[in-house]
């Protein structure tokens, strides 16, 4: 029977995220992979008054949440509030969700073969590594974010080949993805605004099992996979 060593990190790689301004061009380097479960703010956990933005054709393209608990949100996103009296709007794109995870626990397996069970996802969230930060005054402005070749990432407590994870989550975890977005802000007279951009990701969680000789299987550990799907914006009016 094959045994796998327990390890704390898995397949660590670096990704570059290049952010370009409408008037000034710069780049930001982000480590998109960690042996620990990624730190994200799940979109469904953000509470507040909901509205929507539409494009020129009238199609709904973004969800806007006027955050009800500003202090809790700021703490979760690592934001220092510029004033005790602020309004925060969390803005995220409305996108088609990827194909659900592929759970096949009853497939025929060989002794010693690793496989994934209890695959959960995709879950949508905003990464907490800020990729763009700009300030605006009345009457407002526009922030543009473009990314290039941001690699998907995966990790966990047990060593699993990338192709096994890819088959379970229905995308290539070794592939790179890119996104772009623009966010406009209108500022009331006498107010200012701070727009912060964060990577939006889809994330999956799973358990890692190994086929045993004398029993059905036993759990080796847990893991996760994520890929870039868009850009989240925090608009702070103060």
Coordinates of C-alpha atoms in Angstrom, one line a residue:
X1 CA 0.0 0.0 0.0
X2 CA 1.3 3.4 -0.9
X3 CA 1.7 5.9 1.8
X4 CA 1.9 9.7 1.4
X5 CA 3.9 12.0 3.7
X6 CA 2.0 14.7 5.4
X7 CA 3.3 18.1 4.4
X8 CA 2.3 21.6 5.3
X9 CA 2.7 23.2 1.9
X10 CA 1.9 22.2 -1.6
X11 CA 2.9 23.3 -5.1
X12 CA 3.9 26.9 -4.2
X13 CA 4.3 29.2 -7.2
X14 CA 4.4 32.9 -7.9
X15 CA 2.0 34.8 -10.1
X16 CA 2.4 38.4 -11.4
X17 CA -0.6 40.7 -11.6
X18 CA 0.0 43.8 -13.7
X19 CA -2.4 46.7 -13.0
X20 CA -2.5 49.6 -15.5
X21 CA -3.9 53.0 -14.8
X22 CA -5.7 55.1 -17.3
X23 CA -3.0 57.8 -17.0
X24 CA -0.1 56.1 -15.3
X25 CA 1.1 52.5 -15.8
X26 CA 2.5 50.3 -13.0
X27 CA 2.7 46.7 -11.9
X28 CA 2.0 44.9 -8.7
X29 CA 3.4 41.5 -7.7
X30 CA 1.1 39.1 -5.9
X31 CA 1.8 35.7 -4.4
X32 CA -1.4 33.9 -5.4
X33 CA -0.5 30.6 -3.8
X34 CA -0.3 29.5 -0.2
X35 CA -0.2 26.2 1.5
X36 CA -2.9 27.4 3.8
X37 CA -6.5 28.0 2.7
X38 CA -6.7 31.4 1.0
X39 CA -7.9 34.4 3.0
X40 CA -11.0 35.7 1.2
X41 CA -14.1 37.6 2.0
X42 CA -17.0 35.5 0.7
X43 CA -19.4 37.7 -1.3
X44 CA -22.5 36.1 0.3
X45 CA -21.3 37.2 3.7
X46 CA -21.3 40.9 2.9
X47 CA -24.6 42.4 4.1
X48 CA -26.3 45.6 3.2
X49 CA -28.7 47.4 0.9
X50 CA -28.4 45.9 -2.6
X51 CA -28.7 47.6 -6.0
X52 CA -27.4 46.9 -9.5
X53 CA -25.4 48.6 -12.2
X54 CA -26.3 48.2 -15.9
X55 CA -24.3 48.5 -19.1
X56 CA -25.3 50.6 -22.1
X57 CA -27.7 47.9 -23.4
X58 CA -29.5 47.7 -20.1
X59 CA -28.0 44.4 -19.0
X60 CA -27.3 44.0 -15.3
X61 CA -23.5 43.6 -15.0
X62 CA -22.6 44.5 -11.3
X63 CA -24.0 44.0 -7.9
X64 CA -23.7 47.0 -5.5
X65 CA -24.0 46.5 -1.7
X66 CA -24.2 49.5 0.5
X67 CA -22.4 47.9 3.4
X68 CA -24.5 47.9 6.6
X69 CA -21.7 47.1 9.1
X70 CA -18.9 49.4 7.9
X71 CA -16.5 48.6 10.8
X72 CA -16.8 44.8 10.4
X73 CA -16.3 45.1 6.6
X74 CA -13.3 47.4 7.0
X75 CA -11.7 45.0 9.5
X76 CA -12.3 42.0 7.2
X77 CA -10.8 43.8 4.1
X78 CA -7.9 45.4 6.0
X79 CA -9.2 49.0 5.4
X80 CA -8.3 51.9 7.6
X81 CA -11.4 54.2 7.7
X82 CA -10.5 57.8 6.9
X83 CA -13.4 59.1 9.0
X84 CA -15.9 57.9 11.6
X85 CA -18.6 58.9 9.2
X86 CA -18.2 57.0 5.9
X87 CA -20.2 55.0 3.5
X88 CA -18.8 51.9 1.8
X89 CA -20.1 50.3 -1.3
X90 CA -18.9 46.8 -2.2
X91 CA -19.1 46.3 -6.0
X92 CA -18.7 42.9 -7.7
X93 CA -19.3 41.7 -11.3
X94 CA -22.3 39.4 -12.0
X95 CA -21.0 36.4 -13.8
X96 CA -22.0 33.0 -14.9
X97 CA -20.8 30.5 -12.3
X98 CA -18.5 27.8 -13.5
X99 CA -19.5 24.1 -13.8
X100 CA -20.1 22.6 -10.4
X101 CA -17.4 20.4 -8.8
X102 CA -17.2 16.8 -10.0
X103 CA -17.8 14.4 -7.1
X104 CA -17.5 10.7 -8.1
X105 CA -16.8 8.8 -4.9
X106 CA -18.1 5.5 -6.3
X107 CA -15.7 5.3 -9.3
X108 CA -13.6 2.1 -9.5
X109 CA -10.1 2.8 -8.0
X110 CA -6.8 1.0 -7.6
X111 CA -5.2 0.3 -4.2
X112 CA -3.0 3.3 -3.3
X113 CA -4.7 5.6 -5.7
X114 CA -5.4 9.2 -4.5
X115 CA -8.8 10.7 -5.2
X116 CA -10.9 13.6 -3.9
X117 CA -14.2 13.5 -2.0
X118 CA -16.6 16.1 -0.6
X119 CA -15.6 18.6 -3.3
X120 CA -17.4 21.9 -2.4
X121 CA -17.6 24.9 -4.8
X122 CA -17.3 27.1 -6.5
X123 CA -17.7 29.7 -3.9
X124 CA -17.2 33.4 -4.9
X125 CA -15.1 35.7 -2.8
X126 CA -12.8 38.7 -2.9
X127 CA -9.1 38.2 -2.1
X128 CA -7.7 40.4 0.6
X129 CA -4.6 41.4 -1.3
X130 CA -5.3 44.9 -2.7
X131 CA -4.2 45.4 -6.3
X132 CA -5.2 49.0 -6.9
X133 CA -5.8 52.0 -4.6
X134 CA -6.8 55.5 -5.8
X135 CA -8.4 58.7 -4.4
X136 CA -10.9 61.0 -6.0
X137 CA -12.6 64.3 -5.4
X138 CA -15.8 65.8 -6.6
X139 CA -17.3 65.2 -9.1
X140 CA -15.7 61.7 -9.4
X141 CA -13.6 59.6 -11.6
X142 CA -12.9 56.2 -13.1
X143 CA -10.6 53.3 -12.1
X144 CA -9.4 50.8 -14.7
X145 CA -7.8 47.5 -13.8
X146 CA -6.2 45.1 -16.3
X147 CA -4.5 41.8 -15.4
X148 CA -2.3 39.5 -17.4
X149 CA -1.6 35.8 -16.9
X150 CA -2.6 35.3 -13.3
X151 CA -2.0 31.6 -12.6
X152 CA -4.7 29.5 -10.8
X153 CA -3.5 28.0 -7.5
X154 CA -4.1 25.0 -5.3
X155 CA -2.7 23.6 -2.1
X156 CA -3.5 21.6 1.0
X157 CA -2.1 19.2 3.6
X158 CA -1.6 16.2 1.2
X159 CA 0.3 16.0 -2.0
X160 CA -2.1 15.5 -4.9
X161 CA -1.2 15.7 -8.7
X162 CA -2.6 18.7 -10.5
X163 CA -4.5 16.6 -13.0
X164 CA -6.5 14.9 -10.2
X165 CA -7.5 18.3 -8.8
X166 CA -8.3 19.6 -12.3
X167 CA -10.6 16.8 -13.0
X168 CA -12.5 17.3 -9.8
X169 CA -13.0 21.1 -10.1
X170 CA -13.5 21.1 -13.9
X171 CA -10.7 23.6 -14.8
X172 CA -7.0 23.3 -15.3
X173 CA -5.3 24.4 -12.0
X174 CA -2.0 24.9 -13.9
X175 CA -3.6 27.4 -16.3
X176 CA -3.4 31.2 -16.2
X177 CA -6.4 33.5 -16.4
X178 CA -6.8 37.2 -17.0
X179 CA -9.5 39.8 -16.3
X180 CA -10.2 43.5 -16.7
X181 CA -12.7 45.9 -15.4
X182 CA -13.5 49.6 -14.9
X183 CA -15.4 51.2 -12.1
X184 CA -16.8 54.7 -12.2
X185 CA -17.6 56.8 -9.1
X186 CA -19.8 59.8 -8.6
X187 CA -19.0 61.9 -5.6
X188 CA -21.3 64.3 -3.8
X189 CA -20.2 67.9 -3.5
X190 CA -17.9 68.4 -0.5
X191 CA -17.1 64.7 -0.3
X192 CA -14.1 62.5 -1.3
X193 CA -13.8 58.9 -2.3
X194 CA -11.2 56.1 -2.1
X195 CA -11.6 53.2 -4.5
X196 CA -9.7 49.9 -3.7
X197 CA -9.6 47.0 -6.1
X198 CA -9.2 43.4 -5.1
X199 CA -9.0 40.1 -7.1
X200 CA -12.3 38.2 -7.3
X201 CA -11.9 34.5 -7.2
X202 CA -13.8 31.2 -7.4
X203 CA -12.7 28.7 -4.8
X204 CA -13.2 25.0 -4.2
X205 CA -12.5 22.8 -1.1
X206 CA -12.1 19.1 -0.9
X207 CA -10.9 16.1 1.1
X208 CA -8.1 13.9 -0.1
X209 CA -8.5 10.1 0.2
X210 CA -6.4 7.0 -0.7
X211 CA -7.8 3.7 -1.7
X212 CA -6.8 1.1 0.9
X213 CA -6.4 -2.7 0.7
X214 CA -8.4 -3.8 3.7
X215 CA -11.0 -1.0 3.7
X216 CA -12.7 1.3 1.3
X217 CA -10.4 4.2 1.8
X218 CA -8.9 6.6 4.4
X219 CA -8.5 10.3 4.5
X220 CA -5.0 11.7 3.8
X221 CA -5.9 15.4 4.2
X222 CA -7.7 18.4 2.8
X223 CA -7.1 20.8 0.0
X224 CA -8.3 23.7 -2.1
X225 CA -8.1 25.3 -5.5
X226 CA -8.9 28.8 -6.8
X227 CA -8.8 30.8 -10.0
X228 CA -9.2 34.5 -10.8
X229 CA -12.7 35.4 -12.0
X230 CA -12.9 39.2 -11.9
X231 CA -12.3 42.3 -9.9
X232 CA -14.1 43.5 -6.7
X233 CA -14.2 47.2 -5.7
X234 CA -14.6 48.9 -2.4
X235 CA -15.8 52.5 -2.8
X236 CA -15.4 54.5 0.4
X237 CA -17.2 57.9 0.5
X238 CA -16.1 60.3 3.2

